[in-house]
Coordinates of C-alpha atoms in Angstrom, one line a residue:
X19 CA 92.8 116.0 116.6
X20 CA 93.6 112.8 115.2
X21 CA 91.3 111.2 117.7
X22 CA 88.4 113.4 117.2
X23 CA 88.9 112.6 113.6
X24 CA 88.2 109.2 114.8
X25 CA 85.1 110.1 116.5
X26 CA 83.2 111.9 114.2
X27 CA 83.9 109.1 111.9
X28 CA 82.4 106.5 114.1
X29 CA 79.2 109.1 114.8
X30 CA 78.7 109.1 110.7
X31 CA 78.9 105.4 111.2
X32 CA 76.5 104.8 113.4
X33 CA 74.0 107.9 111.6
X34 CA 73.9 106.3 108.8
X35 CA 73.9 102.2 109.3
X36 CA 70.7 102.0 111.2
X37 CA 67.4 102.9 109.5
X38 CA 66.2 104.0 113.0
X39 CA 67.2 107.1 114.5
X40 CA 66.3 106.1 117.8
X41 CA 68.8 102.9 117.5
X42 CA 71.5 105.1 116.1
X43 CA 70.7 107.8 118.8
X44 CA 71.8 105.1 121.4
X45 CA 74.6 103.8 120.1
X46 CA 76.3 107.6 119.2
X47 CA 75.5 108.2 123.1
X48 CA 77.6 105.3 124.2
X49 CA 80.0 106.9 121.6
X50 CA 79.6 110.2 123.1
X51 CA 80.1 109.3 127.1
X52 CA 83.5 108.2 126.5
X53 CA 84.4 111.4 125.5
X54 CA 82.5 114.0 128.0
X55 CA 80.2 114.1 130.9
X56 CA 76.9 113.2 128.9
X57 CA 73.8 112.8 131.0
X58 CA 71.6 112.6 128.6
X59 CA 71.1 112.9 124.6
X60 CA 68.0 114.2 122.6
X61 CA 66.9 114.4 119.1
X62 CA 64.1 116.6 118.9
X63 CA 62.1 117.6 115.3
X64 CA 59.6 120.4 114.6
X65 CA 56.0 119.9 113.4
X66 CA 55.0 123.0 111.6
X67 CA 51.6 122.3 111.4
X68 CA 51.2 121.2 115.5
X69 CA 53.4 124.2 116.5
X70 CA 55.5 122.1 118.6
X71 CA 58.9 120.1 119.0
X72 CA 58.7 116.1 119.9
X73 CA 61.1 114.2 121.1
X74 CA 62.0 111.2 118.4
X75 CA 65.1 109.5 119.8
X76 CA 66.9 109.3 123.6
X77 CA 70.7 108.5 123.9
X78 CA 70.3 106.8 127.3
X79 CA 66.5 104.8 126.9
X80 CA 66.8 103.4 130.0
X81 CA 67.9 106.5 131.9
X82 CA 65.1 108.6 134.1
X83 CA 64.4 111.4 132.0
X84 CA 61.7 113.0 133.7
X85 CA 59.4 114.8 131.7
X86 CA 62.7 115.7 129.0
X87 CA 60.7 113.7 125.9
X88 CA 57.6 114.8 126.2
X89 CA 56.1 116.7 123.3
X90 CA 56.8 120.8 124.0
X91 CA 54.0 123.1 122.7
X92 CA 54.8 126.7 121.7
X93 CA 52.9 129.7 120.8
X94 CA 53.5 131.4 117.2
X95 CA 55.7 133.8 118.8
X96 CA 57.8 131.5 120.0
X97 CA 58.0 128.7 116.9
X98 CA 59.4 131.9 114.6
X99 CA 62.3 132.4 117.3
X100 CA 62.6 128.6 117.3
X101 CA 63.0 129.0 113.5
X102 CA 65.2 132.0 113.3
X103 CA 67.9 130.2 115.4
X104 CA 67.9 127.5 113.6
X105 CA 68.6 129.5 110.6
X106 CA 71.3 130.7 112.5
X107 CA 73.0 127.6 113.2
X108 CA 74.6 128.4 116.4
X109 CA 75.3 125.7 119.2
X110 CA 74.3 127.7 122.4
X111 CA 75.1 126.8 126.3
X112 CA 73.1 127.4 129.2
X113 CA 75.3 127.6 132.5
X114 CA 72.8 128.2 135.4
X115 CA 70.1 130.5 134.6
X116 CA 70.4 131.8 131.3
X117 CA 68.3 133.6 128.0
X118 CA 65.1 134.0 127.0
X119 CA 65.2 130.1 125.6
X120 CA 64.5 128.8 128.7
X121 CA 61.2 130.4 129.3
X122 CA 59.4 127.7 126.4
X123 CA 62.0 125.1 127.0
X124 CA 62.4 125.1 123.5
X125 CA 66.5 124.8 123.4
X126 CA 66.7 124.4 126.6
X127 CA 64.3 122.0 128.4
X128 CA 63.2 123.3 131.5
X129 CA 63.9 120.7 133.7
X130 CA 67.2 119.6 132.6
X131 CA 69.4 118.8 135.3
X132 CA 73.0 120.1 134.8
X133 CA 75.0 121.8 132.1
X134 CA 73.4 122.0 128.2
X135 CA 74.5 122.2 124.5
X136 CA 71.8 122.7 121.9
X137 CA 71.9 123.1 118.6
X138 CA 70.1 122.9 115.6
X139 CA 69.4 120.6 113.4
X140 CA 68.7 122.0 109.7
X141 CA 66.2 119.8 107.2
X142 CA 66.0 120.2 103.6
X143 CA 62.1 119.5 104.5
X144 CA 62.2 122.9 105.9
X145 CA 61.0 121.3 109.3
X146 CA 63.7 122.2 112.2
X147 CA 65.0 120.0 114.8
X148 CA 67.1 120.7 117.8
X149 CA 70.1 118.3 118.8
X150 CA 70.6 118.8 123.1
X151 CA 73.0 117.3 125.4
X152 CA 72.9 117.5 129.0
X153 CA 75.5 117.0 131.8
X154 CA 75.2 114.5 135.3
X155 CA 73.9 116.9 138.0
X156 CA 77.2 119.4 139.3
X157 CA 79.0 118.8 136.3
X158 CA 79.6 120.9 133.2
X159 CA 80.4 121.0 129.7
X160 CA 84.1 122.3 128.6
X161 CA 85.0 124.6 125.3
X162 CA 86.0 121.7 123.7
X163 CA 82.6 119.6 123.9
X164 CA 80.6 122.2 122.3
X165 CA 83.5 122.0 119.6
X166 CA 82.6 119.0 119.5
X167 CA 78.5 119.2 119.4
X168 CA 79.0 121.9 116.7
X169 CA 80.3 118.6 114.0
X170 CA 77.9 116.7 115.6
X171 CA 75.1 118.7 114.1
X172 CA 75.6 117.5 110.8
X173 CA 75.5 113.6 111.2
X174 CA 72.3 114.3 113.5
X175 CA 70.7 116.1 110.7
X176 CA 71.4 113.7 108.4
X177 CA 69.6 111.3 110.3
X178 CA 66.9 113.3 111.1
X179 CA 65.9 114.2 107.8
X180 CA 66.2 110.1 106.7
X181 CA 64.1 109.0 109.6
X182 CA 61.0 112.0 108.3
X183 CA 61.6 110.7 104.8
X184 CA 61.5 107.0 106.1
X185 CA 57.7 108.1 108.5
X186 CA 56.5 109.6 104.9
X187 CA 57.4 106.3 103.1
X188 CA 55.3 104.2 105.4
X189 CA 52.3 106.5 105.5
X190 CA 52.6 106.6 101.5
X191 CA 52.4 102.9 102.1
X192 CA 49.6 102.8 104.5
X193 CA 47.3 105.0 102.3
X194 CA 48.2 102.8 99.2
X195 CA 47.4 99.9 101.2
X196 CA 43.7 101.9 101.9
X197 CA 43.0 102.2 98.7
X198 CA 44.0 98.8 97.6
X199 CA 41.8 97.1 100.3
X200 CA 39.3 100.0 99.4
X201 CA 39.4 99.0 95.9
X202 CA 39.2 95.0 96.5
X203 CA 36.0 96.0 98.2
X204 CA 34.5 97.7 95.2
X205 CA 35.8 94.7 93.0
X206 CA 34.7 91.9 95.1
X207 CA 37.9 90.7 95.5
X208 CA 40.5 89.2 98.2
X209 CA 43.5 89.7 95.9
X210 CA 44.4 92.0 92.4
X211 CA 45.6 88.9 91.3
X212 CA 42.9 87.6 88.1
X213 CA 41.5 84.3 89.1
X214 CA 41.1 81.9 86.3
X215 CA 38.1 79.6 86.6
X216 CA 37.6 76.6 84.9
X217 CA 41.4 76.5 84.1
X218 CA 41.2 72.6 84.6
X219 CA 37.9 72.1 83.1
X220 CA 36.0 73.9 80.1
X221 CA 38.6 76.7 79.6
X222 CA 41.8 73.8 79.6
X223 CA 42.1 74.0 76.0
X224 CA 42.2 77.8 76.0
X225 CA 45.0 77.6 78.4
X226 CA 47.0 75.6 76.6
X227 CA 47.5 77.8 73.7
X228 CA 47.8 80.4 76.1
X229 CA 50.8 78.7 77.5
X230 CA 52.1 77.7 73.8
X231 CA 51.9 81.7 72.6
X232 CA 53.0 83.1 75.8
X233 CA 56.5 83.4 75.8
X234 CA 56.5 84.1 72.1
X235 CA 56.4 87.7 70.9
X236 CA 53.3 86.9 68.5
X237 CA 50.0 88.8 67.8
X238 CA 47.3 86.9 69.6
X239 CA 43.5 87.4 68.2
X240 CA 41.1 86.5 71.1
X241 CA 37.8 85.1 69.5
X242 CA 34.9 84.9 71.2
X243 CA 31.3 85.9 72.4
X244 CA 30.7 89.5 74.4
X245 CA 31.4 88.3 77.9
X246 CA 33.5 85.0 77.5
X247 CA 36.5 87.0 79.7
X248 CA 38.6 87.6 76.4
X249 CA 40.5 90.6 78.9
X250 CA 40.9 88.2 81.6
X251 CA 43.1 85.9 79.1
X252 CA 44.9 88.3 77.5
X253 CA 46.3 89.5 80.8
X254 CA 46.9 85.7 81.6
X255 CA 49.4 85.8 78.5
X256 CA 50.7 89.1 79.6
X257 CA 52.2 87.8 83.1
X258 CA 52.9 84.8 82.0
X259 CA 55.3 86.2 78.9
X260 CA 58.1 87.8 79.2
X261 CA 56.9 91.3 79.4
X262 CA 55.4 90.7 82.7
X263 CA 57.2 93.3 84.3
X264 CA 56.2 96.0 82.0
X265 CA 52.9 97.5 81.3
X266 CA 49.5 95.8 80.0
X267 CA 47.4 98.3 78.7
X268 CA 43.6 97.9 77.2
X269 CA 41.9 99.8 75.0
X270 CA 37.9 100.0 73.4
X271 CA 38.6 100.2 69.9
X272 CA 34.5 100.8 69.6
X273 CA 34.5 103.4 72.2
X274 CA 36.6 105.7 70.6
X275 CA 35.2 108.3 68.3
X276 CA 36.9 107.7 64.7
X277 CA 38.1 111.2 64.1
X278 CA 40.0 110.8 67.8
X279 CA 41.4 107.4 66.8
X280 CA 44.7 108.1 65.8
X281 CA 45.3 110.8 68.3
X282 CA 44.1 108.3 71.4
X283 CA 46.4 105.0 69.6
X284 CA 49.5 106.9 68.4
X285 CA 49.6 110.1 69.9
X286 CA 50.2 113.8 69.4
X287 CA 52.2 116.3 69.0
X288 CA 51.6 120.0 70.3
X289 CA 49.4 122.2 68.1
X290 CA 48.5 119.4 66.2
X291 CA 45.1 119.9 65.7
X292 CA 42.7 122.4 67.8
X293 CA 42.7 122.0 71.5
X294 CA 46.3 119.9 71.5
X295 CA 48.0 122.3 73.6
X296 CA 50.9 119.8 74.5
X297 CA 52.4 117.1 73.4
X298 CA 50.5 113.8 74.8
X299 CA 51.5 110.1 74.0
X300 CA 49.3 107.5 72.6
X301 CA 48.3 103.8 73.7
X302 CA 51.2 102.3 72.0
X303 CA 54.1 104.3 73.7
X304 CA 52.2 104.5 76.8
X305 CA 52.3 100.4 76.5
X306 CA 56.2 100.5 75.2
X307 CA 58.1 97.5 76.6
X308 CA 55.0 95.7 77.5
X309 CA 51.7 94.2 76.4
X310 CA 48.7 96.4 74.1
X311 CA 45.4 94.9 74.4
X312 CA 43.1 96.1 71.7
X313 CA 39.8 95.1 72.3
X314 CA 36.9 95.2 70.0
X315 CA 39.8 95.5 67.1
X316 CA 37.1 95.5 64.1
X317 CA 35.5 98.9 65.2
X318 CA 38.8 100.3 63.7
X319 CA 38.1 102.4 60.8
X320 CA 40.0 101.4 57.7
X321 CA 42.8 105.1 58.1
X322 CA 43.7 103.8 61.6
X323 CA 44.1 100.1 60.0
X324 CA 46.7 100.7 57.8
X325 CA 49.1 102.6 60.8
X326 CA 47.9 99.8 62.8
X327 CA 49.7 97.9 60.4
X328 CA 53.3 99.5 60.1
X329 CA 53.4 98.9 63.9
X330 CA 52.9 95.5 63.8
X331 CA 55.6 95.5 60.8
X332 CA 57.9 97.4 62.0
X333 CA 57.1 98.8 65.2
X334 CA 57.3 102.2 64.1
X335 CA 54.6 105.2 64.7
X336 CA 54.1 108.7 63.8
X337 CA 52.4 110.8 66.3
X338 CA 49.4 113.3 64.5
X339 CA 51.4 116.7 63.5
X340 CA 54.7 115.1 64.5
X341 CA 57.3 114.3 61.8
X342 CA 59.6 112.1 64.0
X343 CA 59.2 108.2 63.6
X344 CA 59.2 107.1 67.0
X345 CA 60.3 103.1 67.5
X346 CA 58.0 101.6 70.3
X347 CA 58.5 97.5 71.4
X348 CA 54.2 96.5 71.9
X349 CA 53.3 93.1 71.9
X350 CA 49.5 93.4 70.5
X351 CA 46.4 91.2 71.6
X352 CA 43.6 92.0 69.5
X353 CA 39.8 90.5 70.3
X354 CA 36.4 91.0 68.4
X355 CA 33.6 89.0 68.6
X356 CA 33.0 89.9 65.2
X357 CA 33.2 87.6 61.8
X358 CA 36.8 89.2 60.8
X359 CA 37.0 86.9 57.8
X360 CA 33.1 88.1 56.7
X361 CA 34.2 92.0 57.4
X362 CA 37.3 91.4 55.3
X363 CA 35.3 90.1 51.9
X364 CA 32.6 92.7 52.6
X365 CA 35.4 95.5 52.6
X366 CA 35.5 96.9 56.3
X367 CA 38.4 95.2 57.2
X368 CA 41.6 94.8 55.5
X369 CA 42.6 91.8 54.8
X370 CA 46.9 92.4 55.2
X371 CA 46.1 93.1 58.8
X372 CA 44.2 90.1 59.2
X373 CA 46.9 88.5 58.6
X374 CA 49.0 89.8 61.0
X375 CA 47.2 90.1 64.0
X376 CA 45.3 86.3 63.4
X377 CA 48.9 84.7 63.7
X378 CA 47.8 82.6 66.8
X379 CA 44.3 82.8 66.8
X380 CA 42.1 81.6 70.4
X381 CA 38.4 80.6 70.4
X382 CA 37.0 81.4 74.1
X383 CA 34.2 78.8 74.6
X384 CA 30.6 80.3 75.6
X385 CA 29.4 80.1 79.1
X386 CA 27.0 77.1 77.8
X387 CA 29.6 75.2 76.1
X388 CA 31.5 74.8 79.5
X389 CA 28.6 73.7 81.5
X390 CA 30.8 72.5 84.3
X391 CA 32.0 75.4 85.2
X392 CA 29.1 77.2 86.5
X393 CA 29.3 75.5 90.0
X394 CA 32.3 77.4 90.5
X395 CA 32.1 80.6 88.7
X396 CA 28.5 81.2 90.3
X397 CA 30.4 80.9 94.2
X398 CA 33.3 82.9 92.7
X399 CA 30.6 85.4 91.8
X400 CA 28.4 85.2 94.7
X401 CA 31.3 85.4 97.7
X402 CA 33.0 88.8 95.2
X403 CA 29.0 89.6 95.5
X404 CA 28.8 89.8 99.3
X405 CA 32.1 91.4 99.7
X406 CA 31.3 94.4 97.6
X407 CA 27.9 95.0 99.1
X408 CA 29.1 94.1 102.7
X409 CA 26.5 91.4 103.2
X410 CA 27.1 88.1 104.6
X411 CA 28.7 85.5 102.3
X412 CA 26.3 82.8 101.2
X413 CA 26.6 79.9 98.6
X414 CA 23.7 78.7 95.6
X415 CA 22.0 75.6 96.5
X416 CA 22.2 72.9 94.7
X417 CA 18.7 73.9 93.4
X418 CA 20.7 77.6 92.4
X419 CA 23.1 75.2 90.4
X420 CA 20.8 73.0 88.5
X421 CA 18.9 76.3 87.5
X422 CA 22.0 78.6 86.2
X423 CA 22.8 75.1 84.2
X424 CA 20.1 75.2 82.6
X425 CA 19.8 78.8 81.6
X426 CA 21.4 79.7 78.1
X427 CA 23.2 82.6 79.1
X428 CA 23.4 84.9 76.1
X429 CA 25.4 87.2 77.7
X430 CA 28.0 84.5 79.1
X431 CA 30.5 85.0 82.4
X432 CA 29.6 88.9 82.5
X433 CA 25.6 87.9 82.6
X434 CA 26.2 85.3 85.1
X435 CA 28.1 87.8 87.2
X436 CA 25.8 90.2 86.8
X437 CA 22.5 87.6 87.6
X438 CA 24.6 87.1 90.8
X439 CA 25.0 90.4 92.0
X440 CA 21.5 90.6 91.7
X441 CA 20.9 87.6 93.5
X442 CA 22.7 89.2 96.8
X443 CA 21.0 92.1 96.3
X444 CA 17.2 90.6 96.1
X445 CA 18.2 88.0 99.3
X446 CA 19.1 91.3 101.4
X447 CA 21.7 89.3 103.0
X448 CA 19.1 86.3 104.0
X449 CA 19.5 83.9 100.8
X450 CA 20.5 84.3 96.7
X451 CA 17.1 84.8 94.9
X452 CA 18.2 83.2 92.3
X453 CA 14.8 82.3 90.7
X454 CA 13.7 86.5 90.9
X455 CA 17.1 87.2 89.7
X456 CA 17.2 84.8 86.5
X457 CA 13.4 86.4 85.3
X458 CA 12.9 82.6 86.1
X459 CA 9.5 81.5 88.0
X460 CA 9.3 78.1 90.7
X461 CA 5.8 76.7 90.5
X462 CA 4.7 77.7 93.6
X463 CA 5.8 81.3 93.0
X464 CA 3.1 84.1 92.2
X465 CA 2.5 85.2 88.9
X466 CA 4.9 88.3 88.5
X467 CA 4.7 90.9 85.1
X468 CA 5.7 89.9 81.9
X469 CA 7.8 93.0 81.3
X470 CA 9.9 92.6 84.6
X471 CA 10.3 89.0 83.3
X472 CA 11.6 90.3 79.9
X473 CA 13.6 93.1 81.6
X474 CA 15.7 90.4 83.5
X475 CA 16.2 87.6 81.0
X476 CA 18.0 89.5 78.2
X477 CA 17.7 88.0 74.5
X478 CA 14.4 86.9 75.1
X479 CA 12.2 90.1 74.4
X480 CA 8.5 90.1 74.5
X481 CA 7.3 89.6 70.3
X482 CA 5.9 93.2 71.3
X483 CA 9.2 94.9 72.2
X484 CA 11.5 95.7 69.4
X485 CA 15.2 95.4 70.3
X486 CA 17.6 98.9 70.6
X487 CA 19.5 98.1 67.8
X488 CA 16.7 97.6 65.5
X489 CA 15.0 100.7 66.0
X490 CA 18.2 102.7 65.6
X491 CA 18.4 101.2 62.1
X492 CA 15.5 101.8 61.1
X493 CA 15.4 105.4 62.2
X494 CA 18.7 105.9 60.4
X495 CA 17.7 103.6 57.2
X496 CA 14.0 106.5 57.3
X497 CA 16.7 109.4 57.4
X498 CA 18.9 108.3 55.1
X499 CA 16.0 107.6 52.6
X500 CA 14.9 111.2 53.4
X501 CA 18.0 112.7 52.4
X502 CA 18.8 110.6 49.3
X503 CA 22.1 108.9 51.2
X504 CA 23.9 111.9 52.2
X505 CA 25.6 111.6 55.1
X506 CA 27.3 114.6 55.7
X507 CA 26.5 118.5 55.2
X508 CA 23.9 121.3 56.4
X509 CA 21.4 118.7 54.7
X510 CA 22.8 115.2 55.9
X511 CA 21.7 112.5 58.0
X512 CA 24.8 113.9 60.3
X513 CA 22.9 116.7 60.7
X514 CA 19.3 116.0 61.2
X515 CA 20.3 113.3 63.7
X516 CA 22.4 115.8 65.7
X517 CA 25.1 113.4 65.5
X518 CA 28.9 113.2 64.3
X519 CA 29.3 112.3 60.5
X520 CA 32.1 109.9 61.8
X521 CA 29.9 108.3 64.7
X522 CA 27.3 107.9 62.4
X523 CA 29.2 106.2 59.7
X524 CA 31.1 103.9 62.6
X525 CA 27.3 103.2 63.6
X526 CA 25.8 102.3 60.1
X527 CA 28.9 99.8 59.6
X528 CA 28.2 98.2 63.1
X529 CA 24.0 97.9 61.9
X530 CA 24.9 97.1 58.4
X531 CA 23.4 100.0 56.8
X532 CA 24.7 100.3 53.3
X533 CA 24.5 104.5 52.3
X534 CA 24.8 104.0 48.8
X535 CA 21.1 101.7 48.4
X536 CA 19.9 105.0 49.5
X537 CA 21.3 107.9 47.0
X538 CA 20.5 105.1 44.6
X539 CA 17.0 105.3 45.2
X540 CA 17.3 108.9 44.9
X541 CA 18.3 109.2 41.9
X542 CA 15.9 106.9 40.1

């Protein structure tokens, strides 16, 4: 007893110190040999979905085995007897000619020279498997060694069920992997990693504050024009902080509709407003341990301010409906491209939270202050170009060069990236067409239409064209005038513009449109 005892322990041993169950297979048959006439040793598992048992580890490798690991395919009949014994749990022996098993070589396999024990091999995956043992030729198995395959059964199991969870693991991996290579594709990218250009030339500066705030805990206001990569450098201060690990979230102030603001920043609580079926968390606890990036930040209406505020106090929140302060760790980047100082004297900004998230303020240079750069941003841009359209990889001239210098670039890296993309596209894989792509005519080059020239050069329109912006203000200013100021109601501007009174209100603040000049006139 004692040295069975000792056996079993050395099977568990083996079953569970290799990762493969074809290594540990082997070395539990050289286990197993010293203890009763083994010929040969199989692990077999079930695939539900093929119908069929395949052979995933041999005791003796370098044995003949015939055709005893190929892959055994059964009809429906036969995989519910297959499953029904397992359930039962049975070790069974086939002396000579024996049951009903033999006829799909299921338990038994068909060809098996000599005595065999099977038994089955029980997955929490639901999935069976079938342990079998086979003797030399004229030689059989005694009482004792199908004693001694029953305790096997367990061990066996054991490493059957780690080896399908191990197969799963890797093909979780190789479809993550797909997708990642899939999405590096779509980005135009080699690596996830964000590639900082210009981080020795015209963006230096802006590093080094970035490497001064970093490790500090300190709101950080990114300053800038649309386009200068403000995102691209908060992340930089995220993974180089100590937060790295945790999560870096962004978020469009300016793309959220005002009356969903504190519901998409804080959070909810169930039933607490119409259509809040369950509880959901907002930005800042989704972000908790980690890095917030709130982009746009002066889009915020004034209500959402002041929580705004309390978090950066004393990093507590209060989801909408719930009564429970909830204590969240965020760091907070803010960025605008706005005149915060201007929005605070005018009244749309409050002037408390200015202060706290312009602690370490950062000025990102334009794209034509940092001149130098373009070189290498435009063959960053053109090689992520030809990667996502699968065309061939081709560089800007030095002609390319000296044009994208001298462009102004109103729009800044996201332009230039953009003017690029463009570029490949037009060259269909033969050159960059930079000239078509700037709006920008060479001398020799036909005459093309003024409105495809206007169309491609953004912030130079034709005198005859009047920009978006400028026509929704004055189409809200005639509205406005028509109902004497009033925004809301059956009679509002809201209303006869089909729009939300919020959305309106968050769109007269971004044109300047003062509501009061209106009701004023009015009333004279």
């Amino acid at each position: 007893m004692i040295k069975f005892r000792e056996i079993l322990l050395d099977v568990w041993r083996e079953a569970c110190r290799h990762i493969d169950i074809a290594e540990s297979t082997a070395n539990i048959a050289q286990i197993l040999v010293q203890h009763m006439p083994l010929g040969q040793l199989l692990v077999r598992r079930g695939d539900p979905e093929r119908v069929c048992l395949e052979t995933v580890a041999i005791g003796f490798p370098e044995r003949d085995t015939g055709d005893l690991g190929v892959r055994v395919e059964c009809t429906e009949r036969q995989w519910q007897q297959l499953v029904a014994w397992c359930a039962e749990g049975n070790v069974v022996q086939r002396r000579g000619q024996s049951t009903f098993w033999d006829e799909p070589g299921l338990v038994f396999p068909s060809n098996a020279r000599g005595d065999v024990l099977s038994g089955p091999l029980r997955s929490p995956g639901g999935a069976p498997g079938v342990l079998t043992l086979t003797t030399p030729p004229d030689e059989m198995f005694e009482p004792r060694h199908q004693s001694m395959a029953e305790v096997l059964l367990e061990p066996f199991a054991v490493a059957l069920e780690n080896d399908r969870r191990l197969r799963e693991m890797a093909t979780l991996r190789e479809a993550a992997e797909a997708d990642k290579q899939s999405l590096l594709a779509r980005l135009g990218r080699k690596t996830l990693g964000d590639c900082i250009i210009g981080a020795d030339s015209g963006l230096r500066l802006v590093l080094e504050r970035v490497e001064r705030v970093a490790q500090s805990d300190a709101p950080v206001l990114l300053l800038g024009e649309t386009g200068t990569g403000k995102e691209l450098i908060a992340r930089d201060i995220h993974r180089r902080s100590g937060r790295a690990t945790g999560p870096v979230m962004r978020v469009n102030c300016g793309a959220i509709p005002a009356e969903l603001v504190d519901a998409q920043l804080f959070g909810h609580d169930r039933g607490a407003f119409t259509g809040a079926s369950e509880a959901r968390k907002g930005w800042f606890e989704r972000a908790d341990g980690g890095t917030l990036f709130l982009d746009e930040v002066g889009e915020l209406p004034l209500a959402a301010q002041v929580r705004l505020l309390r978090i950066l106090q004393d990093g507590w929140l209060e989801r909408v409906g719930g009564r429970q302060p909830i204590h969240v760790d965020v760091r907070v980047i803010a960025a605008t491209n706005q005149d915060l100082a201007a929005m605070v004297s005018n009244g749309t900004f409050r002037e408390d939270l200015w202060y706290r998230i312009a602690v370490f303020p950062i000025l990102l240079p334009p794209l034509r202050d940092r001149v130098e750069d373009i070189p290498a941003l435009a063959r960053h841009f053109a090689e992520r170009a030809a990667i996502r359209f699968r065309l061939p990889v081709l560089m800007p001239s030095d002609e390319d060069i000296r044009m994208l210098a001298s462009y102004h670039w109103p729009g800044n890296i996201r332009e230039l990236g953009a003017v690029m993309d463009r570029a490949a596209l037009l060259g269909n894989g033969r050159k960059l067409d930079v000239v078509t792509a700037l709006g920008t005519a060479s001398p020799s080059a036909p005459p093309r239409d003024a409105a495809q020239d206007n169309a491609l050069r953004p912030g130079r329109p034709s005198p005859d064209i009047v920009p978006l912006n400028e026509v929704m203000r004055r189409h809200i200013e005639a509205t406005l005038e028509r109902t004497h100021g009033r925004v809301e109601g059956a009679a509002g501007a809201a209303a006869l513009l089909a729009i939300n009174p919020h959305t309106l209100r968050a769109r007269m603040r971004k044109l300047g449109i003062d509501w009061t000049e209106f009701r004023t006139q009015g009333r004279s």
